[in-house]
């Protein structure tokens, strides 16, 4: 398993349209991907889970990936939330 803690740099945060795009990116990978925020852990491939966390710009989250493509998945998703495409 790999994990990384990052600050959300997307404006206005990981909400609605951007959350949907994040889920699309996450579902491309076979690895199990979780997102942790404020003591809660959600499946990063679940739009409802992401929306329930109401993540705003500047907040810190931890992304975890476990599986065959975990390194690539983590790299892509970290770049997505930090706006470093």
PDB file of N, CA and C in Angstrom:
ATOM      1  N   UNK A   1       0.852  -1.181   0.000  1.00  0.00           N
ATOM      2  CA  UNK A   1       0.000   0.000   0.000  1.00  0.00           C
ATOM      3  C   UNK A   1       0.893   1.238   0.000  1.00  0.00           C
ATOM      4  N   UNK A   2       0.463   2.234  -0.764  1.00  0.00           N
ATOM      5  CA  UNK A   2       1.146   3.525  -0.787  1.00  0.00           C
ATOM      6  C   UNK A   2       0.152   4.591  -0.360  1.00  0.00           C
ATOM      7  N   UNK A   3       0.669   5.652   0.246  1.00  0.00           N
ATOM      8  CA  UNK A   3      -0.213   6.744   0.635  1.00  0.00           C
ATOM      9  C   UNK A   3       0.548   8.049   0.626  1.00  0.00           C
ATOM     10  N   UNK A   4      -0.206   9.130   0.471  1.00  0.00           N
ATOM     11  CA  UNK A   4       0.393  10.457   0.469  1.00  0.00           C
ATOM     12  C   UNK A   4      -0.636  11.452   0.991  1.00  0.00           C
ATOM     13  N   UNK A   5      -0.162  12.371   1.833  1.00  0.00           N
ATOM     14  CA  UNK A   5      -1.008  13.445   2.343  1.00  0.00           C
ATOM     15  C   UNK A   5      -0.714  14.706   1.536  1.00  0.00           C
ATOM     16  N   UNK A   6      -1.768  15.330   1.043  1.00  0.00           N
ATOM     17  CA  UNK A   6      -1.627  16.517   0.189  1.00  0.00           C
ATOM     18  C   UNK A   6      -2.666  17.560   0.562  1.00  0.00           C
ATOM     19  N   UNK A   7      -2.415  18.761   0.095  1.00  0.00           N
ATOM     20  CA  UNK A   7      -3.368  19.854   0.274  1.00  0.00           C
ATOM     21  C   UNK A   7      -4.120  20.044  -1.035  1.00  0.00           C
ATOM     22  N   UNK A   8      -5.448  20.180  -0.950  1.00  0.00           N
ATOM     23  CA  UNK A   8      -6.269  20.394  -2.142  1.00  0.00           C
ATOM     24  C   UNK A   8      -6.001  21.794  -2.673  1.00  0.00           C
ATOM     25  N   UNK A   9      -5.640  21.873  -3.947  1.00  0.00           N
ATOM     26  CA  UNK A   9      -5.353  23.169  -4.553  1.00  0.00           C
ATOM     27  C   UNK A   9      -6.359  23.528  -5.642  1.00  0.00           C
ATOM     28  N   UNK A  10      -7.362  22.697  -5.824  1.00  0.00           N
ATOM     29  CA  UNK A  10      -8.414  22.978  -6.800  1.00  0.00           C
ATOM     30  C   UNK A  10      -9.345  24.058  -6.253  1.00  0.00           C
ATOM     31  N   UNK A  11      -9.779  24.946  -7.111  1.00  0.00           N
ATOM     32  CA  UNK A  11     -10.704  26.001  -6.700  1.00  0.00           C
ATOM     33  C   UNK A  11     -12.076  25.684  -7.259  1.00  0.00           C
ATOM     34  N   UNK A  12     -13.109  25.496  -6.480  1.00  0.00           N
ATOM     35  CA  UNK A  12     -13.295  25.799  -5.068  1.00  0.00           C
ATOM     36  C   UNK A  12     -12.981  24.639  -4.139  1.00  0.00           C
ATOM     37  N   UNK A  13     -12.481  23.560  -4.667  1.00  0.00           N
ATOM     38  CA  UNK A  13     -12.199  22.367  -3.876  1.00  0.00           C
ATOM     39  C   UNK A  13     -12.638  21.139  -4.655  1.00  0.00           C
ATOM     40  N   UNK A  14     -12.762  20.020  -3.982  1.00  0.00           N
ATOM     41  CA  UNK A  14     -13.152  18.773  -4.634  1.00  0.00           C
ATOM     42  C   UNK A  14     -14.655  18.589  -4.465  1.00  0.00           C
ATOM     43  N   UNK A  15     -15.412  19.379  -5.223  1.00  0.00           N
ATOM     44  CA  UNK A  15     -16.860  19.389  -5.098  1.00  0.00           C
ATOM     45  C   UNK A  15     -17.506  19.266  -6.472  1.00  0.00           C
ATOM     46  N   UNK A  16     -18.707  18.716  -6.500  1.00  0.00           N
ATOM     47  CA  UNK A  16     -19.557  18.554  -7.688  1.00  0.00           C
ATOM     48  C   UNK A  16     -18.783  18.107  -8.934  1.00  0.00           C
ATOM     49  N   UNK A  17     -18.593  19.016  -9.878  1.00  0.00           N
ATOM     50  CA  UNK A  17     -17.991  18.678 -11.170  1.00  0.00           C
ATOM     51  C   UNK A  17     -16.592  18.088 -11.001  1.00  0.00           C
ATOM     52  N   UNK A  18     -15.773  18.697 -10.167  1.00  0.00           N
ATOM     53  CA  UNK A  18     -14.412  18.204  -9.971  1.00  0.00           C
ATOM     54  C   UNK A  18     -14.385  16.867  -9.228  1.00  0.00           C
ATOM     55  N   UNK A  19     -15.329  16.669  -8.337  1.00  0.00           N
ATOM     56  CA  UNK A  19     -15.430  15.379  -7.643  1.00  0.00           C
ATOM     57  C   UNK A  19     -15.776  14.281  -8.645  1.00  0.00           C
ATOM     58  N   UNK A  20     -16.657  14.572  -9.571  1.00  0.00           N
ATOM     59  CA  UNK A  20     -17.034  13.600 -10.601  1.00  0.00           C
ATOM     60  C   UNK A  20     -15.830  13.256 -11.478  1.00  0.00           C
ATOM     61  N   UNK A  21     -15.042  14.256 -11.834  1.00  0.00           N
ATOM     62  CA  UNK A  21     -13.837  14.005 -12.630  1.00  0.00           C
ATOM     63  C   UNK A  21     -12.816  13.182 -11.843  1.00  0.00           C
ATOM     64  N   UNK A  22     -12.698  13.466 -10.551  1.00  0.00           N
ATOM     65  CA  UNK A  22     -11.786  12.709  -9.699  1.00  0.00           C
ATOM     66  C   UNK A  22     -12.193  11.236  -9.678  1.00  0.00           C
ATOM     67  N   UNK A  23     -13.479  10.966  -9.508  1.00  0.00           N
ATOM     68  CA  UNK A  23     -13.988   9.589  -9.483  1.00  0.00           C
ATOM     69  C   UNK A  23     -13.714   8.910 -10.830  1.00  0.00           C
ATOM     70  N   UNK A  24     -13.897   9.628 -11.935  1.00  0.00           N
ATOM     71  CA  UNK A  24     -13.596   9.066 -13.257  1.00  0.00           C
ATOM     72  C   UNK A  24     -12.130   8.647 -13.338  1.00  0.00           C
ATOM     73  N   UNK A  25     -11.246   9.492 -12.850  1.00  0.00           N
ATOM     74  CA  UNK A  25      -9.820   9.164 -12.852  1.00  0.00           C
ATOM     75  C   UNK A  25      -9.557   7.941 -11.972  1.00  0.00           C
ATOM     76  N   UNK A  26     -10.125   7.917 -10.781  1.00  0.00           N
ATOM     77  CA  UNK A  26      -9.891   6.824  -9.838  1.00  0.00           C
ATOM     78  C   UNK A  26     -10.378   5.483 -10.379  1.00  0.00           C
ATOM     79  N   UNK A  27     -11.505   5.485 -11.079  1.00  0.00           N
ATOM     80  CA  UNK A  27     -12.069   4.225 -11.575  1.00  0.00           C
ATOM     81  C   UNK A  27     -11.269   3.635 -12.737  1.00  0.00           C
ATOM     82  N   UNK A  28     -10.343   4.381 -13.292  1.00  0.00           N
ATOM     83  CA  UNK A  28      -9.478   3.860 -14.357  1.00  0.00           C
ATOM     84  C   UNK A  28      -8.505   2.809 -13.813  1.00  0.00           C
ATOM     85  N   UNK A  29      -8.301   2.797 -12.510  1.00  0.00           N
ATOM     86  CA  UNK A  29      -7.301   1.929 -11.902  1.00  0.00           C
ATOM     87  C   UNK A  29      -7.951   0.737 -11.209  1.00  0.00           C
ATOM     88  N   UNK A  30      -7.244  -0.392 -11.229  1.00  0.00           N
ATOM     89  CA  UNK A  30      -7.780  -1.596 -10.583  1.00  0.00           C
ATOM     90  C   UNK A  30      -7.535  -1.586  -9.073  1.00  0.00           C
ATOM     91  N   UNK A  31      -6.599  -0.781  -8.613  1.00  0.00           N
ATOM     92  CA  UNK A  31      -6.272  -0.719  -7.181  1.00  0.00           C
ATOM     93  C   UNK A  31      -7.447  -0.215  -6.353  1.00  0.00           C
ATOM     94  N   UNK A  32      -7.463  -0.649  -5.096  1.00  0.00           N
ATOM     95  CA  UNK A  32      -8.394  -0.089  -4.110  1.00  0.00           C
ATOM     96  C   UNK A  32      -7.852   1.284  -3.741  1.00  0.00           C
ATOM     97  N   UNK A  33      -8.680   2.312  -3.825  1.00  0.00           N
ATOM     98  CA  UNK A  33      -8.225   3.672  -3.535  1.00  0.00           C
ATOM     99  C   UNK A  33      -9.133   4.267  -2.469  1.00  0.00           C
ATOM    100  N   UNK A  34      -8.513   4.744  -1.391  1.00  0.00           N
ATOM    101  CA  UNK A  34      -9.253   5.377  -0.303  1.00  0.00           C
ATOM    102  C   UNK A  34      -8.803   6.809  -0.132  1.00  0.00           C
ATOM    103  N   UNK A  35      -9.705   7.619   0.397  1.00  0.00           N
ATOM    104  CA  UNK A  35      -9.410   9.012   0.708  1.00  0.00           C
ATOM    105  C   UNK A  35      -9.754   9.220   2.174  1.00  0.00           C
ATOM    106  N   UNK A  36      -8.826   9.798   2.930  1.00  0.00           N
ATOM    107  CA  UNK A  36      -9.024  10.026   4.362  1.00  0.00           C
ATOM    108  C   UNK A  36      -9.042  11.518   4.640  1.00  0.00           C
ATOM    109  N   UNK A  37     -10.015  11.932   5.440  1.00  0.00           N
ATOM    110  CA  UNK A  37     -10.123  13.334   5.841  1.00  0.00           C
ATOM    111  C   UNK A  37     -10.841  13.392   7.187  1.00  0.00           C
ATOM    112  N   UNK A  38     -10.256  14.110   8.123  1.00  0.00           N
ATOM    113  CA  UNK A  38     -10.869  14.318   9.437  1.00  0.00           C
ATOM    114  C   UNK A  38     -11.297  13.010  10.109  1.00  0.00           C
ATOM    115  N   UNK A  39     -10.456  11.992  10.015  1.00  0.00           N
ATOM    116  CA  UNK A  39     -10.752  10.728  10.667  1.00  0.00           C
ATOM    117  C   UNK A  39     -11.732   9.832   9.930  1.00  0.00           C
ATOM    118  N   UNK A  40     -12.193  10.261   8.775  1.00  0.00           N
ATOM    119  CA  UNK A  40     -13.123   9.453   7.975  1.00  0.00           C
ATOM    120  C   UNK A  40     -12.386   8.873   6.775  1.00  0.00           C
ATOM    121  N   UNK A  41     -12.734   7.656   6.410  1.00  0.00           N
ATOM    122  CA  UNK A  41     -12.156   6.994   5.248  1.00  0.00           C
ATOM    123  C   UNK A  41     -13.277   6.641   4.286  1.00  0.00           C
ATOM    124  N   UNK A  42     -13.111   7.031   3.023  1.00  0.00           N
ATOM    125  CA  UNK A  42     -14.127   6.698   2.021  1.00  0.00           C
ATOM    126  C   UNK A  42     -13.458   6.054   0.811  1.00  0.00           C
ATOM    127  N   UNK A  43     -14.245   5.327   0.051  1.00  0.00           N
ATOM    128  CA  UNK A  43     -13.796   4.755  -1.209  1.00  0.00           C
ATOM    129  C   UNK A  43     -13.708   5.911  -2.213  1.00  0.00           C
ATOM    130  N   UNK A  44     -12.525   6.152  -2.756  1.00  0.00           N
ATOM    131  CA  UNK A  44     -12.326   7.281  -3.667  1.00  0.00           C
ATOM    132  C   UNK A  44     -13.010   7.080  -5.014  1.00  0.00           C
ATOM    133  N   UNK A  45     -13.578   5.915  -5.244  1.00  0.00           N
ATOM    134  CA  UNK A  45     -14.304   5.656  -6.482  1.00  0.00           C
ATOM    135  C   UNK A  45     -15.808   5.888  -6.304  1.00  0.00           C
ATOM    136  N   UNK A  46     -16.196   6.421  -5.155  1.00  0.00           N
ATOM    137  CA  UNK A  46     -17.607   6.671  -4.838  1.00  0.00           C
ATOM    138  C   UNK A  46     -17.900   8.172  -4.833  1.00  0.00           C
ATOM    139  N   UNK A  47     -18.718   8.612  -5.767  1.00  0.00           N
ATOM    140  CA  UNK A  47     -19.060  10.033  -5.831  1.00  0.00           C
ATOM    141  C   UNK A  47     -19.806  10.465  -4.572  1.00  0.00           C
ATOM    142  N   UNK A  48     -20.656   9.613  -4.050  1.00  0.00           N
ATOM    143  CA  UNK A  48     -21.400   9.964  -2.837  1.00  0.00           C
ATOM    144  C   UNK A  48     -20.449  10.097  -1.645  1.00  0.00           C
ATOM    145  N   UNK A  49     -19.471   9.213  -1.569  1.00  0.00           N
ATOM    146  CA  UNK A  49     -18.490   9.289  -0.506  1.00  0.00           C
ATOM    147  C   UNK A  49     -17.693  10.582  -0.575  1.00  0.00           C
ATOM    148  N   UNK A  50     -17.233  10.935  -1.775  1.00  0.00           N
ATOM    149  CA  UNK A  50     -16.477  12.179  -1.945  1.00  0.00           C
ATOM    150  C   UNK A  50     -17.316  13.385  -1.585  1.00  0.00           C
ATOM    151  N   UNK A  51     -18.530  13.419  -2.056  1.00  0.00           N
ATOM    152  CA  UNK A  51     -19.398  14.572  -1.796  1.00  0.00           C
ATOM    153  C   UNK A  51     -19.693  14.707  -0.299  1.00  0.00           C
ATOM    154  N   UNK A  52     -19.747  13.593   0.409  1.00  0.00           N
ATOM    155  CA  UNK A  52     -20.060  13.639   1.852  1.00  0.00           C
ATOM    156  C   UNK A  52     -18.956  14.311   2.660  1.00  0.00           C
ATOM    157  N   UNK A  53     -17.748  14.373   2.115  1.00  0.00           N
ATOM    158  CA  UNK A  53     -16.637  14.986   2.832  1.00  0.00           C
ATOM    159  C   UNK A  53     -16.540  16.500   2.614  1.00  0.00           C
ATOM    160  N   UNK A  54     -17.219  17.028   1.626  1.00  0.00           N
ATOM    161  CA  UNK A  54     -17.242  18.477   1.356  1.00  0.00           C
ATOM    162  C   UNK A  54     -15.841  19.091   1.454  1.00  0.00           C
ATOM    163  N   UNK A  55     -14.964  18.685   0.570  1.00  0.00           N
ATOM    164  CA  UNK A  55     -13.561  19.103   0.625  1.00  0.00           C
ATOM    165  C   UNK A  55     -13.334  20.431  -0.089  1.00  0.00           C
ATOM    166  N   UNK A  56     -12.841  21.395   0.652  1.00  0.00           N
ATOM    167  CA  UNK A  56     -12.606  22.736   0.112  1.00  0.00           C
ATOM    168  C   UNK A  56     -11.125  22.948  -0.198  1.00  0.00           C
ATOM    169  N   UNK A  57     -10.862  23.938  -1.009  1.00  0.00           N
ATOM    170  CA  UNK A  57      -9.488  24.313  -1.335  1.00  0.00           C
ATOM    171  C   UNK A  57      -8.729  24.613  -0.043  1.00  0.00           C
ATOM    172  N   UNK A  58      -7.490  24.115   0.043  1.00  0.00           N
ATOM    173  CA  UNK A  58      -6.654  24.355   1.211  1.00  0.00           C
ATOM    174  C   UNK A  58      -6.720  23.271   2.267  1.00  0.00           C
ATOM    175  N   UNK A  59      -7.723  22.396   2.193  1.00  0.00           N
ATOM    176  CA  UNK A  59      -7.827  21.320   3.185  1.00  0.00           C
ATOM    177  C   UNK A  59      -6.845  20.200   2.861  1.00  0.00           C
ATOM    178  N   UNK A  60      -6.444  19.486   3.902  1.00  0.00           N
ATOM    179  CA  UNK A  60      -5.494  18.398   3.761  1.00  0.00           C
ATOM    180  C   UNK A  60      -6.228  17.064   3.741  1.00  0.00           C
ATOM    181  N   UNK A  61      -5.837  16.205   2.802  1.00  0.00           N
ATOM    182  CA  UNK A  61      -6.406  14.863   2.684  1.00  0.00           C
ATOM    183  C   UNK A  61      -5.265  13.861   2.527  1.00  0.00           C
ATOM    184  N   UNK A  62      -5.570  12.602   2.791  1.00  0.00           N
ATOM    185  CA  UNK A  62      -4.608  11.538   2.550  1.00  0.00           C
ATOM    186  C   UNK A  62      -5.219  10.583   1.539  1.00  0.00           C
ATOM    187  N   UNK A  63      -4.443  10.265   0.513  1.00  0.00           N
ATOM    188  CA  UNK A  63      -4.859   9.299  -0.492  1.00  0.00           C
ATOM    189  C   UNK A  63      -4.080   8.010  -0.266  1.00  0.00           C
ATOM    190  N   UNK A  64      -4.780   6.880  -0.328  1.00  0.00           N
ATOM    191  CA  UNK A  64      -4.161   5.564  -0.180  1.00  0.00           C
ATOM    192  C   UNK A  64      -4.543   4.716  -1.383  1.00  0.00           C
ATOM    193  N   UNK A  65      -3.589   3.947  -1.875  1.00  0.00           N
ATOM    194  CA  UNK A  65      -3.870   3.034  -2.978  1.00  0.00           C
ATOM    195  C   UNK A  65      -3.195   1.700  -2.694  1.00  0.00           C
ATOM    196  N   UNK A  66      -3.893   0.620  -3.021  1.00  0.00           N
ATOM    197  CA  UNK A  66      -3.341  -0.714  -2.833  1.00  0.00           C
ATOM    198  C   UNK A  66      -3.770  -1.595  -3.986  1.00  0.00           C
ATOM    199  N   UNK A  67      -2.787  -2.144  -4.691  1.00  0.00           N
ATOM    200  CA  UNK A  67      -3.079  -3.021  -5.813  1.00  0.00           C
ATOM    201  C   UNK A  67      -1.980  -2.966  -6.858  1.00  0.00           C
ATOM    202  N   UNK A  68      -2.236  -3.612  -7.971  1.00  0.00           N
ATOM    203  CA  UNK A  68      -1.238  -3.761  -9.028  1.00  0.00           C
ATOM    204  C   UNK A  68      -0.751  -2.428  -9.601  1.00  0.00           C
ATOM    205  N   UNK A  69      -1.633  -1.442  -9.682  1.00  0.00           N
ATOM    206  CA  UNK A  69      -1.261  -0.154 -10.275  1.00  0.00           C
ATOM    207  C   UNK A  69      -1.285   0.974  -9.235  1.00  0.00           C
ATOM    208  N   UNK A  70      -0.986   0.641  -7.980  1.00  0.00           N
ATOM    209  CA  UNK A  70      -1.101   1.601  -6.883  1.00  0.00           C
ATOM    210  C   UNK A  70      -0.220   2.840  -7.053  1.00  0.00           C
ATOM    211  N   UNK A  71       1.007   2.660  -7.520  1.00  0.00           N
ATOM    212  CA  UNK A  71       1.919   3.800  -7.673  1.00  0.00           C
ATOM    213  C   UNK A  71       1.385   4.791  -8.710  1.00  0.00           C
ATOM    214  N   UNK A  72       0.964   4.272  -9.854  1.00  0.00           N
ATOM    215  CA  UNK A  72       0.433   5.129 -10.915  1.00  0.00           C
ATOM    216  C   UNK A  72      -0.858   5.809 -10.470  1.00  0.00           C
ATOM    217  N   UNK A  73      -1.727   5.064  -9.804  1.00  0.00           N
ATOM    218  CA  UNK A  73      -2.993   5.622  -9.334  1.00  0.00           C
ATOM    219  C   UNK A  73      -2.743   6.774  -8.364  1.00  0.00           C
ATOM    220  N   UNK A  74      -1.856   6.554  -7.409  1.00  0.00           N
ATOM    221  CA  UNK A  74      -1.561   7.598  -6.430  1.00  0.00           C
ATOM    222  C   UNK A  74      -0.969   8.825  -7.119  1.00  0.00           C
ATOM    223  N   UNK A  75      -0.045   8.614  -8.039  1.00  0.00           N
ATOM    224  CA  UNK A  75       0.590   9.724  -8.749  1.00  0.00           C
ATOM    225  C   UNK A  75      -0.435  10.558  -9.511  1.00  0.00           C
ATOM    226  N   UNK A  76      -1.302   9.904 -10.262  1.00  0.00           N
ATOM    227  CA  UNK A  76      -2.315  10.605 -11.059  1.00  0.00           C
ATOM    228  C   UNK A  76      -3.280  11.381 -10.170  1.00  0.00           C
ATOM    229  N   UNK A  77      -3.747  10.753  -9.096  1.00  0.00           N
ATOM    230  CA  UNK A  77      -4.746  11.401  -8.238  1.00  0.00           C
ATOM    231  C   UNK A  77      -4.138  12.542  -7.406  1.00  0.00           C
ATOM    232  N   UNK A  78      -2.895  12.381  -6.978  1.00  0.00           N
ATOM    233  CA  UNK A  78      -2.223  13.479  -6.263  1.00  0.00           C
ATOM    234  C   UNK A  78      -2.068  14.676  -7.190  1.00  0.00           C
ATOM    235  N   UNK A  79      -1.634  14.421  -8.423  1.00  0.00           N
ATOM    236  CA  UNK A  79      -1.507  15.520  -9.396  1.00  0.00           C
ATOM    237  C   UNK A  79      -2.853  16.185  -9.665  1.00  0.00           C
ATOM    238  N   UNK A  80      -3.922  15.395  -9.671  1.00  0.00           N
ATOM    239  CA  UNK A  80      -5.256  15.948  -9.910  1.00  0.00           C
ATOM    240  C   UNK A  80      -5.647  16.928  -8.802  1.00  0.00           C
ATOM    241  N   UNK A  81      -5.547  16.507  -7.549  1.00  0.00           N
ATOM    242  CA  UNK A  81      -6.013  17.362  -6.447  1.00  0.00           C
ATOM    243  C   UNK A  81      -5.091  18.538  -6.160  1.00  0.00           C
ATOM    244  N   UNK A  82      -3.816  18.407  -6.570  1.00  0.00           N
ATOM    245  CA  UNK A  82      -2.887  19.519  -6.359  1.00  0.00           C
ATOM    246  C   UNK A  82      -2.800  20.417  -7.592  1.00  0.00           C
ATOM    247  N   UNK A  83      -3.615  20.102  -8.603  1.00  0.00           N
ATOM    248  CA  UNK A  83      -3.721  20.926  -9.814  1.00  0.00           C
ATOM    249  C   UNK A  83      -2.397  20.998 -10.555  1.00  0.00           C
ATOM    250  N   UNK A  84      -1.677  19.870 -10.565  1.00  0.00           N
ATOM    251  CA  UNK A  84      -0.385  19.797 -11.250  1.00  0.00           C
ATOM    252  C   UNK A  84      -0.458  18.843 -12.440  1.00  0.00           C
ATOM    253  N   UNK A  85      -1.386  19.074 -13.311  1.00  0.00           N
ATOM    254  CA  UNK A  85      -1.615  18.183 -14.458  1.00  0.00           C
ATOM    255  C   UNK A  85      -0.413  18.048 -15.352  1.00  0.00           C
TER     256      UNK A  85
END
